[in-house]
PDB file of C-alpha atoms in Angstrom:
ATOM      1  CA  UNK K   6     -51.276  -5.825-296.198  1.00  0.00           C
ATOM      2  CA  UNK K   7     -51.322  -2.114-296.461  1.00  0.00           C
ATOM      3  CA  UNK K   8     -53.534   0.413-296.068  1.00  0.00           C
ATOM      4  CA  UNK K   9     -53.334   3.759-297.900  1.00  0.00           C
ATOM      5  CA  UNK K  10     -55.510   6.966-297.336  1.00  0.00           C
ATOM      6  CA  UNK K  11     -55.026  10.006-299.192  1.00  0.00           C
ATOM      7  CA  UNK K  12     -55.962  13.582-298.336  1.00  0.00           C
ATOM      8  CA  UNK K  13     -55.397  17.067-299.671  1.00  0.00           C
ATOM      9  CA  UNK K  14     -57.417  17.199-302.564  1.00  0.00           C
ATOM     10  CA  UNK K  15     -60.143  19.968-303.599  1.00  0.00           C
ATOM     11  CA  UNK K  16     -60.890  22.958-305.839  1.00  0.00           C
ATOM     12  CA  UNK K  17     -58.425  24.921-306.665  1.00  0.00           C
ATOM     13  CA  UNK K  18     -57.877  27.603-309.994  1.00  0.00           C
ATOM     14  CA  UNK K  19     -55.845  27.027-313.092  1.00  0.00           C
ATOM     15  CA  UNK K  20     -52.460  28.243-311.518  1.00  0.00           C
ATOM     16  CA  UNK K  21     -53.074  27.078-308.350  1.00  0.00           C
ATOM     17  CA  UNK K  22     -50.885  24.373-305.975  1.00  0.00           C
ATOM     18  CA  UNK K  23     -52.732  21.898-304.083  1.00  0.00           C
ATOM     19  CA  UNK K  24     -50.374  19.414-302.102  1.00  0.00           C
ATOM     20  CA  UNK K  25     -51.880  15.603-302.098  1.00  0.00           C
ATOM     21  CA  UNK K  26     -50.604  13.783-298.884  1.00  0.00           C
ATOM     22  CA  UNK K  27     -50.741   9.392-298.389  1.00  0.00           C
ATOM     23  CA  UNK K  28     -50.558   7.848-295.146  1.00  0.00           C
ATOM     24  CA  UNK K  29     -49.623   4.333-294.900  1.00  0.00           C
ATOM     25  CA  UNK K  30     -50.185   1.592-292.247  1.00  0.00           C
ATOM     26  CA  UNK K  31     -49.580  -2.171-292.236  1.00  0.00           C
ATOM     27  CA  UNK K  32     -46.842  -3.663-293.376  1.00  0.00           C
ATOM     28  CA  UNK K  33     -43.413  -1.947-293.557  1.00  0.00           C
ATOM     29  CA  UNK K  34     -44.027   1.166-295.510  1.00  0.00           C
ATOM     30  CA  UNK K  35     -40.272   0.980-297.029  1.00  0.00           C
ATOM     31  CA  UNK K  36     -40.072  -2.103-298.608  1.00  0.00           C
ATOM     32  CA  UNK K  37     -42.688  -0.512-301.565  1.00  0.00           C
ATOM     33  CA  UNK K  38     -41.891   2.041-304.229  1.00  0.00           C
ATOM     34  CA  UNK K  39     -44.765   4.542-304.104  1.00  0.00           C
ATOM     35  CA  UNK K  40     -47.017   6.014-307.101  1.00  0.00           C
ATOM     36  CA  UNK K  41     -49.763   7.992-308.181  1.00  0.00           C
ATOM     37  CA  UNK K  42     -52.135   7.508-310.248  1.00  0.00           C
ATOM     38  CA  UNK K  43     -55.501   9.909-311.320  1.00  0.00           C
ATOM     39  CA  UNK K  44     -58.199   8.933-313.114  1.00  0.00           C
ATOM     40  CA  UNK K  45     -60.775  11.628-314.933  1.00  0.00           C
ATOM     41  CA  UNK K  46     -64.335  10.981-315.853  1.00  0.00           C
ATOM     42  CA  UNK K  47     -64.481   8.846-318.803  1.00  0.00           C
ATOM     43  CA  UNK K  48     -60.703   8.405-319.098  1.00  0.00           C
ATOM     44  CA  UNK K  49     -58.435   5.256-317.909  1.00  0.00           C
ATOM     45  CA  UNK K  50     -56.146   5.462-315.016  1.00  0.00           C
ATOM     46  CA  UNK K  51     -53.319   7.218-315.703  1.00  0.00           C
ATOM     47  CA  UNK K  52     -49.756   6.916-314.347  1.00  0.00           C
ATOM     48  CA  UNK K  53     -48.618  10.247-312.767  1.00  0.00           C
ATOM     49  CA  UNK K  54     -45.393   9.793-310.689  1.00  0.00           C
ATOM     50  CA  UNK K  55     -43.272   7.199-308.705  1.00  0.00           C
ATOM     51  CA  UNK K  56     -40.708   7.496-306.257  1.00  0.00           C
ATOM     52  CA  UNK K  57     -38.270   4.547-305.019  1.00  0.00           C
ATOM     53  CA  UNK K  58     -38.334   2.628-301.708  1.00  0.00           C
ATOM     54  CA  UNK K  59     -35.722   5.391-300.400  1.00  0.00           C
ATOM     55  CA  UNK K  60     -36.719   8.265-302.176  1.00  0.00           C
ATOM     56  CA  UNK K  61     -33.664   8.230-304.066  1.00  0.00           C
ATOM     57  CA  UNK K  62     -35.040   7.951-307.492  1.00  0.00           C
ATOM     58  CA  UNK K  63     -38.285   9.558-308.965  1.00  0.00           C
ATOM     59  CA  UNK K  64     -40.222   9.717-312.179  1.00  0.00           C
ATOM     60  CA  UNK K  65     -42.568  11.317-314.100  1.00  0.00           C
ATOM     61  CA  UNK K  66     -45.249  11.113-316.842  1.00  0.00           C
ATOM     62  CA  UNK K  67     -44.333  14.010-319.186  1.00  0.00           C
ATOM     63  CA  UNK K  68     -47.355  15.975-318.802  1.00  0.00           C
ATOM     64  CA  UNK K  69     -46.212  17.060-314.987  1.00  0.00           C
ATOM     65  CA  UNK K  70     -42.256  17.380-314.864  1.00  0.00           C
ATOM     66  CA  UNK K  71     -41.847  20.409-313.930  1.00  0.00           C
ATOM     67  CA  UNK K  72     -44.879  21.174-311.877  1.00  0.00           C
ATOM     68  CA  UNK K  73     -45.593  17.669-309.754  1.00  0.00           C
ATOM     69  CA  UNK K  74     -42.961  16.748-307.598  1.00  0.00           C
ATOM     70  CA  UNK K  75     -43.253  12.946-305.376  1.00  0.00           C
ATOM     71  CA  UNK K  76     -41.712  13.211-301.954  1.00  0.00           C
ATOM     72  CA  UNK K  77     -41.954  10.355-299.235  1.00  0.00           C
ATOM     73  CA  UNK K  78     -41.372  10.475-295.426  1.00  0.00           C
ATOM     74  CA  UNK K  79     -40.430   6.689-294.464  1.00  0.00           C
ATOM     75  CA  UNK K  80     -39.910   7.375-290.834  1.00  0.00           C
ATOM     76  CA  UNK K  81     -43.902   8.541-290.900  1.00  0.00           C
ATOM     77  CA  UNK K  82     -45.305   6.346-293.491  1.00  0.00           C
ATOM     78  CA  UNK K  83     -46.299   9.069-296.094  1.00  0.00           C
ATOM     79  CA  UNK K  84     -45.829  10.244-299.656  1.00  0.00           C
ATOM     80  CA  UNK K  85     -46.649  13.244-300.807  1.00  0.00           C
ATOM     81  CA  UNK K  86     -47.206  15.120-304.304  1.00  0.00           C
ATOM     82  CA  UNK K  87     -46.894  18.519-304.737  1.00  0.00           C
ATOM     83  CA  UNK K  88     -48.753  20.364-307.154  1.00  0.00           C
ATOM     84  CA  UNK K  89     -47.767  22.985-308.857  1.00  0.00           C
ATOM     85  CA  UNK K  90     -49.163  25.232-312.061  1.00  0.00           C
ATOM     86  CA  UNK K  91     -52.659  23.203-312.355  1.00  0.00           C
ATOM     87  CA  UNK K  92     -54.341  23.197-315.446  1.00  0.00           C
ATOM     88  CA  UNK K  93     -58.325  21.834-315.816  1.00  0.00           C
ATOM     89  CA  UNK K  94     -56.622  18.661-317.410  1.00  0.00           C
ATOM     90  CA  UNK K  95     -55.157  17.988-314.149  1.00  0.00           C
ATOM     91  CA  UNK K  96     -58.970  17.246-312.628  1.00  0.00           C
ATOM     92  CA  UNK K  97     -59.495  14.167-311.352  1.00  0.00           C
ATOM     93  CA  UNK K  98     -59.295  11.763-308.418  1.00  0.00           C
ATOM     94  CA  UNK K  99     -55.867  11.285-307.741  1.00  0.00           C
ATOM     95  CA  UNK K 100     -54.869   7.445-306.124  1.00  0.00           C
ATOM     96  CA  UNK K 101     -51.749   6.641-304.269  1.00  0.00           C
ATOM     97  CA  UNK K 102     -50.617   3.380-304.374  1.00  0.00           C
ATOM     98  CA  UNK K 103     -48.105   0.638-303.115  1.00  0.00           C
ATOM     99  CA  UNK K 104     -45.997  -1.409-305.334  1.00  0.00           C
ATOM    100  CA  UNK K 105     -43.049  -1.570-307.934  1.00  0.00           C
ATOM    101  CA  UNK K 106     -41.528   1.406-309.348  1.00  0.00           C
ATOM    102  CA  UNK K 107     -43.143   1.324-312.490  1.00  0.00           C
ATOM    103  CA  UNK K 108     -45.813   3.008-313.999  1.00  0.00           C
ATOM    104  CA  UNK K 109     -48.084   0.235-314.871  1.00  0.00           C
ATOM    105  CA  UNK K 110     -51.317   0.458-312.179  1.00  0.00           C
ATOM    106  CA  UNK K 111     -51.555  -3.262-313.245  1.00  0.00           C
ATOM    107  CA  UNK K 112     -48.446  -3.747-311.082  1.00  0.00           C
ATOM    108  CA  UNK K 113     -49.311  -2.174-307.718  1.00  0.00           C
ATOM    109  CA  UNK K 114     -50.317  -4.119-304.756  1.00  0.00           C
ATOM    110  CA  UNK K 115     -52.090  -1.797-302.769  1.00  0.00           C
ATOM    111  CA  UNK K 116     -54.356   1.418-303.654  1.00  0.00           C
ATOM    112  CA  UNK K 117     -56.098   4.102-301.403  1.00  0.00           C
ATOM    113  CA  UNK K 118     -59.440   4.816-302.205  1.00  0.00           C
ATOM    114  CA  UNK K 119     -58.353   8.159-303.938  1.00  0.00           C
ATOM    115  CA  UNK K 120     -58.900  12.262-303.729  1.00  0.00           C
ATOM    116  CA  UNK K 121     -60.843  14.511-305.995  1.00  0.00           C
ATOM    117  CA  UNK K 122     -58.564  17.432-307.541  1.00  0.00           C
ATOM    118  CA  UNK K 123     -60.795  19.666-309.576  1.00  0.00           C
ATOM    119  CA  UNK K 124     -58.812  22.978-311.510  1.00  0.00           C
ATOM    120  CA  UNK K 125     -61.799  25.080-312.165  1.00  0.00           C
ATOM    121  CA  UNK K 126     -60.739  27.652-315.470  1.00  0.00           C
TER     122      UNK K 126
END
C-alpha cells in the first residue's frame, strides 16, 4: 500500500509558476514510476507527466513540454512538478499517482486525493 498526499496548489495568474509537491509513505517509494494526472470540471482525467522509478526517464503530454517539468526525490519519498507559464487551461485539480510509467490513469495503483490549481486570466 501507498499513500500519496499532494500539496502546492492554489491561485495563481496566467504566467505564473506554481510548484505541486507528492509525499509518499508505505511501501517502497522506488519500486513505482510516478505520474500526474489533472482533472477540470466537466472534463476526464487527463495524463500530464511521468517520470521513471529512478528519475532517469520522463514524459510529457504535449500541451506542457516546455513549461511542466516531473522531478522525484527517492531518498525522501516525493515527486514534484514544476509549473511554469500557466495558462487558464491549466486549472484544475492536479493528482499524483503511483504506478507504471504510462500515461493511462487506468494503470496506476495508487492516487492522492489531489490539489486545486486555478490560473485566473
Amino acid at each position: 500500500q501507498v499513500q500519496l498526499v499532494e500539496s502546492g496548489g492554489g491561485l495563481v495568474q496566467v504566467g505564473g509558476s506554481l510548484r505541486l509537491s507528492c509525499a509518499a509513505s508505505g511501501r517502497s517509494f522506488s519500486t513505482y514510476a510516478m505520474g500526474w494526472f489533472r482533472q477540470a470540471p466537466g472534463k476526464a482525467r487527463e495524463f500530464v507527466a511521468t517520470i521513471s522509478r529512478a528519475g532517469a526517464s520522463t514524459y510529457y503530454t504535449d500541451s506542457v513540454k516546455g513549461r511542466f517539468t516531473i522531478s522525484r526525490d527517492n531518498a525522501k519519498n516525493t515527486v514534484s512538478l514544476q509549473m511554469n507559464a500557466l495558462k487558464p487551461e491549466d486549472t484544475a485539480i492536479y493528482y499524483c499517482a503511483a504506478g507504471p510509467a504510462t500515461s493511462r490513469a487506468s494503470d496506476y495503483h495508487y492516487w492522492g486525493h489531489g490539489t486545486q490549481v486555478t490560473v485566473s486570466s
